[in-house]
mmCIF file of C-alpha atoms in Angstrom:
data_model
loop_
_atom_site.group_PDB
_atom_site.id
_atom_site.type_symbol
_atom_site.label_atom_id
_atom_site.label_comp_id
_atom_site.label_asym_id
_atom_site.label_seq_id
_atom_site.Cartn_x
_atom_site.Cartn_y
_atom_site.Cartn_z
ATOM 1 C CA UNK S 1 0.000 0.000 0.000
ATOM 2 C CA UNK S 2 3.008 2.348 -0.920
ATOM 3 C CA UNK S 3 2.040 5.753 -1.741
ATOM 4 C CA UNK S 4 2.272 7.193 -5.159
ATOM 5 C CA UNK S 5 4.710 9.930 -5.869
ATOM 6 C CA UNK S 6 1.160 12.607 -6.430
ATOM 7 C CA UNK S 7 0.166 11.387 -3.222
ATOM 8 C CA UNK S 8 3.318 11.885 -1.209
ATOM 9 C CA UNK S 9 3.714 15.676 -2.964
ATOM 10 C CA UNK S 10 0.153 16.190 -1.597
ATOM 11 C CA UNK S 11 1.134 15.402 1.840
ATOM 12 C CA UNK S 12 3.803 17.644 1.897
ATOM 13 C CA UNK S 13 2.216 20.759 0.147
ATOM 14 C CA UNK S 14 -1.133 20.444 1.811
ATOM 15 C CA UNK S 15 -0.529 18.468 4.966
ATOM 16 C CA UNK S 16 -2.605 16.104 4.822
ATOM 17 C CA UNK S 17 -3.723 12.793 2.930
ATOM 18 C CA UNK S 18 -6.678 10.083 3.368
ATOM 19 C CA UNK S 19 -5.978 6.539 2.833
ATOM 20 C CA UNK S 20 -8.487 4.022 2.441
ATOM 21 C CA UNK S 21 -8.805 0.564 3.562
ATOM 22 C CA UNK S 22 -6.553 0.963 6.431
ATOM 23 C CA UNK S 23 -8.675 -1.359 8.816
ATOM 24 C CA UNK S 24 -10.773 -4.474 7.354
ATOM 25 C CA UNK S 25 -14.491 -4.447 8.489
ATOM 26 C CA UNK S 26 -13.775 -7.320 10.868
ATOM 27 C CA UNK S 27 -11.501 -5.032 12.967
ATOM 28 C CA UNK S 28 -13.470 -2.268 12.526
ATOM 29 C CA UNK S 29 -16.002 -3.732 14.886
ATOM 30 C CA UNK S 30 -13.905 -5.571 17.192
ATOM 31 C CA UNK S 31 -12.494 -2.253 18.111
ATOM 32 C CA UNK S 32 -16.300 -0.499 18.261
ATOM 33 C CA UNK S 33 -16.883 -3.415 20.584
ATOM 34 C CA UNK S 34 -13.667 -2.881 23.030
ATOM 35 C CA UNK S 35 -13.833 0.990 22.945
ATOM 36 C CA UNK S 36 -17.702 0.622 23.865
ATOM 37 C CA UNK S 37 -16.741 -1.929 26.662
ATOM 38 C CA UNK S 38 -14.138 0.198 28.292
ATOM 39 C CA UNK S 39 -16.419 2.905 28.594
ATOM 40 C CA UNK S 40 -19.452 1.677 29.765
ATOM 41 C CA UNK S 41 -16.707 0.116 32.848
ATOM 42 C CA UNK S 42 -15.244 3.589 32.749
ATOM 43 C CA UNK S 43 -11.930 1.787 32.605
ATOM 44 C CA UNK S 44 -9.176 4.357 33.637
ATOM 45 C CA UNK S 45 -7.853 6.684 32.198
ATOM 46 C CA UNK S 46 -10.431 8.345 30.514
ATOM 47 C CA UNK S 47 -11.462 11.917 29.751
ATOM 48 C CA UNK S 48 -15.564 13.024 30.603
ATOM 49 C CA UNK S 49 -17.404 15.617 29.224
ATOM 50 C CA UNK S 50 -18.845 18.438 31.500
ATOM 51 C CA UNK S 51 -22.067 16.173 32.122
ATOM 52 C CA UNK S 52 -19.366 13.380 33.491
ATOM 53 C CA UNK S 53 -19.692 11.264 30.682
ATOM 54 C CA UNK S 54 -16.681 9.173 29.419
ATOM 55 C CA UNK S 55 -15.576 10.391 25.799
ATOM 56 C CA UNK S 56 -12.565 9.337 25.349
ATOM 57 C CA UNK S 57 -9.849 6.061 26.644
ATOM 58 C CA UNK S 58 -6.708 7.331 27.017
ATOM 59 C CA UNK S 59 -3.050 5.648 26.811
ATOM 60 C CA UNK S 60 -4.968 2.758 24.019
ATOM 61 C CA UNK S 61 -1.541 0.869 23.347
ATOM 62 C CA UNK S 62 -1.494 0.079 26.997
ATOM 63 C CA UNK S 63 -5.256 -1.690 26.981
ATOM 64 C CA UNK S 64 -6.397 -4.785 24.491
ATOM 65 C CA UNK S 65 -3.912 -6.205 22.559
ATOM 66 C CA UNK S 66 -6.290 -4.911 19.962
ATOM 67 C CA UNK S 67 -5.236 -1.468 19.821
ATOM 68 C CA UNK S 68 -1.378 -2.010 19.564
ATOM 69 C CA UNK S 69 -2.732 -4.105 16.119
ATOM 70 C CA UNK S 70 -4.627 -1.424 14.476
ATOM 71 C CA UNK S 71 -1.798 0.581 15.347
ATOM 72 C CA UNK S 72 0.656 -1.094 13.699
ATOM 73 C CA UNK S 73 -1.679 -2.849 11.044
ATOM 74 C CA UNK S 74 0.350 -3.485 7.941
ATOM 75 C CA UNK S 75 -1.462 -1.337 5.484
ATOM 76 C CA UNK S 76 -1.002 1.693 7.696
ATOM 77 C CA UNK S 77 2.635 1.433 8.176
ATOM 78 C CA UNK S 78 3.142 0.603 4.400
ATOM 79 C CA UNK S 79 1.402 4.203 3.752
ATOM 80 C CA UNK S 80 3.575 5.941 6.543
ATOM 81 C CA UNK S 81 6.345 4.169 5.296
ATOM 82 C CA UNK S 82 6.272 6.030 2.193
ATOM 83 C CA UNK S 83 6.449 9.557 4.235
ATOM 84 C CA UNK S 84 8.833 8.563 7.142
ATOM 85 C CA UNK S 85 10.860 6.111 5.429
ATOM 86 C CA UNK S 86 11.763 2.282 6.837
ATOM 87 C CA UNK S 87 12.222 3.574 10.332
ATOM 88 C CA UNK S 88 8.984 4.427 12.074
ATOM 89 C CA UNK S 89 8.570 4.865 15.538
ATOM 90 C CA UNK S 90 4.379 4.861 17.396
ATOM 91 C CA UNK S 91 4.328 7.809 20.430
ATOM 92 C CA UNK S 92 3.230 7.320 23.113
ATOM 93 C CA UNK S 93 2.931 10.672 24.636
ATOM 94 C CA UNK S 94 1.300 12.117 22.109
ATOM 95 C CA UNK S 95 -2.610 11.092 21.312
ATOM 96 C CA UNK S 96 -2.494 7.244 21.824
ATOM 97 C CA UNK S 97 -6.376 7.286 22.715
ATOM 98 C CA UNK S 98 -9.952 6.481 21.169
ATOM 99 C CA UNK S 99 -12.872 8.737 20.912
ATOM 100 C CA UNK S 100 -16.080 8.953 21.071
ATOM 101 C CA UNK S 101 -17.615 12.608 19.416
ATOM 102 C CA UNK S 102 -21.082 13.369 20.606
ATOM 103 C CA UNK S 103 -23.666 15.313 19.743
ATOM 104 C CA UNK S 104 -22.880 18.992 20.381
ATOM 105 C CA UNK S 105 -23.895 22.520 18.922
ATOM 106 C CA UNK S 106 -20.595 23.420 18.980
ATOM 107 C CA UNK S 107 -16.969 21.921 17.123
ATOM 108 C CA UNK S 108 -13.445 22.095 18.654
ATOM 109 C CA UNK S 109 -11.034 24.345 18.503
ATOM 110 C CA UNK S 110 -8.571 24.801 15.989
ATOM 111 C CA UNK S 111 -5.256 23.329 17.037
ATOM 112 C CA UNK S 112 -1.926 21.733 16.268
ATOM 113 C CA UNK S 113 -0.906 18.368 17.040
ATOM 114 C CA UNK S 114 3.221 19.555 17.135
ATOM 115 C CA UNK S 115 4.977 23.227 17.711
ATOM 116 C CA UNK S 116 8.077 22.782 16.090
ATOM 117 C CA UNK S 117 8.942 21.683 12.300
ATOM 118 C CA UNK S 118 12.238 20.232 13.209
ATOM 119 C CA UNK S 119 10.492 17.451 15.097
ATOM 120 C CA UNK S 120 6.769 17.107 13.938
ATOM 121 C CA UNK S 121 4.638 14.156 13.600
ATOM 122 C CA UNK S 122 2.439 12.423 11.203
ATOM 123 C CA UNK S 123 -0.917 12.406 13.009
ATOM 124 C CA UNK S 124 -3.194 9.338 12.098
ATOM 125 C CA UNK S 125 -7.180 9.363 12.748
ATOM 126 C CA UNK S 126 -8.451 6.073 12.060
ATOM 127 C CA UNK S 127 -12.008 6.189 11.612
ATOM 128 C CA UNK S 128 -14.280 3.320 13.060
ATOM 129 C CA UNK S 129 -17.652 4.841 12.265
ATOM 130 C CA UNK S 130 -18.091 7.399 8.886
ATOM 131 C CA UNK S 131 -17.566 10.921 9.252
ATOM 132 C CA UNK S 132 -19.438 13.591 7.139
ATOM 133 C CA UNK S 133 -20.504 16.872 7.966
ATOM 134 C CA UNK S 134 -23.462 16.260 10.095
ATOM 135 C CA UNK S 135 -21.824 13.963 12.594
ATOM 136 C CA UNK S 136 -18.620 16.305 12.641
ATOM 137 C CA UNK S 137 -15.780 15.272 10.294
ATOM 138 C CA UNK S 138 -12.426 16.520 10.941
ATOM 139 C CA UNK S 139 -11.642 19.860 9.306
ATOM 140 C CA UNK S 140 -8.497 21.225 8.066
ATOM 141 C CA UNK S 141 -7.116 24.366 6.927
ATOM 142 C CA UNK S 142 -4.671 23.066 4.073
ATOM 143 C CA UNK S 143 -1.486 24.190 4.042
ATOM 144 C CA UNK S 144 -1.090 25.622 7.384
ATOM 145 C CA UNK S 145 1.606 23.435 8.406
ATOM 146 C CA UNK S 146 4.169 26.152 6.454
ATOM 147 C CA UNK S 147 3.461 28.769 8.292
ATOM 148 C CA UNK S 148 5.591 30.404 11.115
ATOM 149 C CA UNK S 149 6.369 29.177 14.133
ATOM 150 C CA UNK S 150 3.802 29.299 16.584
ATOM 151 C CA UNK S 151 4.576 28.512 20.455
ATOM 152 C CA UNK S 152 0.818 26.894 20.986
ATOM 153 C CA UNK S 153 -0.744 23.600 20.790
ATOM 154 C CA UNK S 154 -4.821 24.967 21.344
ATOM 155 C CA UNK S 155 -7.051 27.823 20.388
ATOM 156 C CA UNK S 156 -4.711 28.819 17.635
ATOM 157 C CA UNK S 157 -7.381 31.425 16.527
ATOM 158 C CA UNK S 158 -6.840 33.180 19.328
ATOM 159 C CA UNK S 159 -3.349 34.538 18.650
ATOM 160 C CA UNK S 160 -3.659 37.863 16.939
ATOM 161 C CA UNK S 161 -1.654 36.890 13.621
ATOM 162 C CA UNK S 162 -3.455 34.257 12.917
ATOM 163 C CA UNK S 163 -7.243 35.541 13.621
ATOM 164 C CA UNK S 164 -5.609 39.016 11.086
ATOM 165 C CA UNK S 165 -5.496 36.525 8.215
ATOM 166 C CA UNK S 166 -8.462 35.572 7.767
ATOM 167 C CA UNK S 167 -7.089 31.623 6.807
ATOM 168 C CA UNK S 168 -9.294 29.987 9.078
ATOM 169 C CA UNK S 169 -12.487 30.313 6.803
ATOM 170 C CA UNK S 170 -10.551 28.437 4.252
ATOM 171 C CA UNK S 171 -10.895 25.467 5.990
ATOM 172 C CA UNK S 172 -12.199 22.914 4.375
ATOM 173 C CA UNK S 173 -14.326 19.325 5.844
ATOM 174 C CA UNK S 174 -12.471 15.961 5.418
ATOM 175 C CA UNK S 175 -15.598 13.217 5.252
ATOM 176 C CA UNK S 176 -14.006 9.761 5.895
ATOM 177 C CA UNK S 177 -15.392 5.848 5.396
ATOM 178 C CA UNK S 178 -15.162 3.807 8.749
ATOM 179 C CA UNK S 179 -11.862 1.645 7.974
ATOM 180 C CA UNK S 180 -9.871 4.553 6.694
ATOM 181 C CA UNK S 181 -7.410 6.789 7.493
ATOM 182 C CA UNK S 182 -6.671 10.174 7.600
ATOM 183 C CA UNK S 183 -3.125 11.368 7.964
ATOM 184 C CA UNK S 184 -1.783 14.714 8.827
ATOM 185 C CA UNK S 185 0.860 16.889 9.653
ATOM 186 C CA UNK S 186 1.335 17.376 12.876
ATOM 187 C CA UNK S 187 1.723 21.234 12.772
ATOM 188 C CA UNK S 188 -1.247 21.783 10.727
ATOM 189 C CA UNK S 189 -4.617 23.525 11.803
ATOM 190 C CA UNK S 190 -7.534 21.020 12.290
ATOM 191 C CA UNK S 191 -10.291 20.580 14.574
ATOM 192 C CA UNK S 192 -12.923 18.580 14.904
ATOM 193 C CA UNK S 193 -16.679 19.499 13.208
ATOM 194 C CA UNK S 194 -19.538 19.422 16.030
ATOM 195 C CA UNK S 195 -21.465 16.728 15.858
ATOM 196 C CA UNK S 196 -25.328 17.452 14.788
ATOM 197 C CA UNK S 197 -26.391 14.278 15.002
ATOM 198 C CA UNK S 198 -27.784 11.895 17.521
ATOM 199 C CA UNK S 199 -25.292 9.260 16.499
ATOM 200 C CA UNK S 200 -21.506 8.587 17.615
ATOM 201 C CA UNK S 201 -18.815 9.176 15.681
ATOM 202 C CA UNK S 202 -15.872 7.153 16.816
ATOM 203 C CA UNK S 203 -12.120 7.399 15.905
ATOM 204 C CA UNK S 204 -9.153 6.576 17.596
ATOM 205 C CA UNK S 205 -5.714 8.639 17.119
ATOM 206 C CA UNK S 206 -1.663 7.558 17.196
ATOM 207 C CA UNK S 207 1.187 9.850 16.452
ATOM 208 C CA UNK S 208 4.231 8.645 14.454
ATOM 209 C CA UNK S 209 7.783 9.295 13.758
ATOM 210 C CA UNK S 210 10.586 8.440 11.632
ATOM 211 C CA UNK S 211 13.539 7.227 14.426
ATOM 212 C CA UNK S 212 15.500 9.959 15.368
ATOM 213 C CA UNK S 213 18.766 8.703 13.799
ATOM 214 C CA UNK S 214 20.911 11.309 16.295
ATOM 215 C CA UNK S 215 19.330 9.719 19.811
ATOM 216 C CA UNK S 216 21.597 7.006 21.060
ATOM 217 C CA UNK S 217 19.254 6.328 23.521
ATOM 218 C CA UNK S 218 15.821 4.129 23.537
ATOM 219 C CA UNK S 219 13.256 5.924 24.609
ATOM 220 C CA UNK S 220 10.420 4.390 26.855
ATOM 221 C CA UNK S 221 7.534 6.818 25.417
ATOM 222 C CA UNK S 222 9.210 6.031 21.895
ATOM 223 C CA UNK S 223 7.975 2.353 20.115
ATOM 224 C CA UNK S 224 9.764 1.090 17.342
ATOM 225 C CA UNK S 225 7.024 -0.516 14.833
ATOM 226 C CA UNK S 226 9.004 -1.094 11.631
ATOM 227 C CA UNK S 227 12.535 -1.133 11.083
ATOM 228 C CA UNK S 228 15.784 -1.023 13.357
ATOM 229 C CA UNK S 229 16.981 1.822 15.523
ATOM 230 C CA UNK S 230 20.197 3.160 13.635
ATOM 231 C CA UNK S 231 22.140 5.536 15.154
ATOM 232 C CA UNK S 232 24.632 7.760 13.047
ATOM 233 C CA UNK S 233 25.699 10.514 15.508
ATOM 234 C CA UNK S 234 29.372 11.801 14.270
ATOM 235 C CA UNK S 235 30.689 10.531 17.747
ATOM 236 C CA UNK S 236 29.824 6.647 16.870
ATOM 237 C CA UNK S 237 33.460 5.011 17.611
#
């Protein structure tokens, strides 16, 4: 499932790409069934809403065997392979959680999933129910990721340079299948829709690297999921 050439100059001039097929039906549902599961038990953690209600399992890799597998499910890492190269590492510390949008009146704010170019991330949603615009599909202002450095992770509309440009109302809505995937740069401005519907949408999100080829040093929060650590720091003996 190697990306084609069009495809991986997308990515990099718009900052974002969907992939289809990531996830076979099968899994699909086993996953709906787990993630429902976990929160009915309200199995720590989790994140409620303001009524108390669980909408989202944190730290996923860390719960069913289930999650580490859609994680690192072939298809996926083929695509990311094609972006990162043959050395991909899955964060930890960085989204690693399922969720479960409900209706609301109101969508998220923008935000960015990384603050610094040097060291960005690919940011996969893997969608386990369809998203359109009435249940609240993710929404993406193309191209942001080249913009200048901004010190902020949330509510990037409220910092005076960007609300002046007026780039947020070119956002545009990124409707997804369940199964597929939606990868993104990790600096770019997203947020997701509000749902309007009296349905669920469910994804679940991982954050990915290429291995830092300068770190002599594993990294707990860091887990390698194709390819070798290789480390070519000018002070290797």
């Amino acid at each position: 499932m190697a990306l084609t050439v069009e495809e991986i100059r997308h990515f990099r001039h718009c900052g974002y790409l969907k992939v289809g097929d990531c996830l076979s039906q099968e899994m699909v549902a086993q996953l709906k069934q787990t993630i429902l599961g976990d929160i009915t038990d309200a199995v720590e953690p989790v994140v409620r809403n303001h009524t108390g209600r669980v909408v989202r399992l944190s730290q996923v890799l860390d719960r069913d065997p289930l999650f580490r597998s859609a994680a690192m499910h072939p298809p996926l890492l083929d695509a990311l392979e094609s972006l990162l190269g043959p050395r991909i590492e899955l964060v930890r510390n960085r989204h690693n959680h399922a969720t479960l949008n409900l209706a609301t009146e109101q969508g998220d704010t923008y935000h960015r999933d990384a603050v610094q170019w040097s060291r960005s991330l690919i940011s996969v949603i893997l969608y386990l129910e369809a998203t359109n615009l009435d249940n609240g599909c993710t929404q993406i202002v193309p191209s942001s990721h080249l913009l200048p450095y901004l010190d902020t992770l949330h509510r990037v509309e409220e910092e005076q340079w960007v609300a002046r440009s007026g780039l947020l109302s070119q956002s545009v809505p990124v409707p997804m299948p369940a199964g597929s995937a939606l990868l993104i740069d990790g600096l770019i401005f997203h947020r997701i829709g509000p749902n309007q519907t009296s349905n669920t949408r469910m994804s679940m999100t991982f954050g990915y690297h290429s291995a830092d080829e300068l770190c002599a040093i594993d990294d707990s929060k860091r887990l390698l999921v194709r390819g070798e650590r290789v480390y070519r720091g000018n002070d290797r003996n």
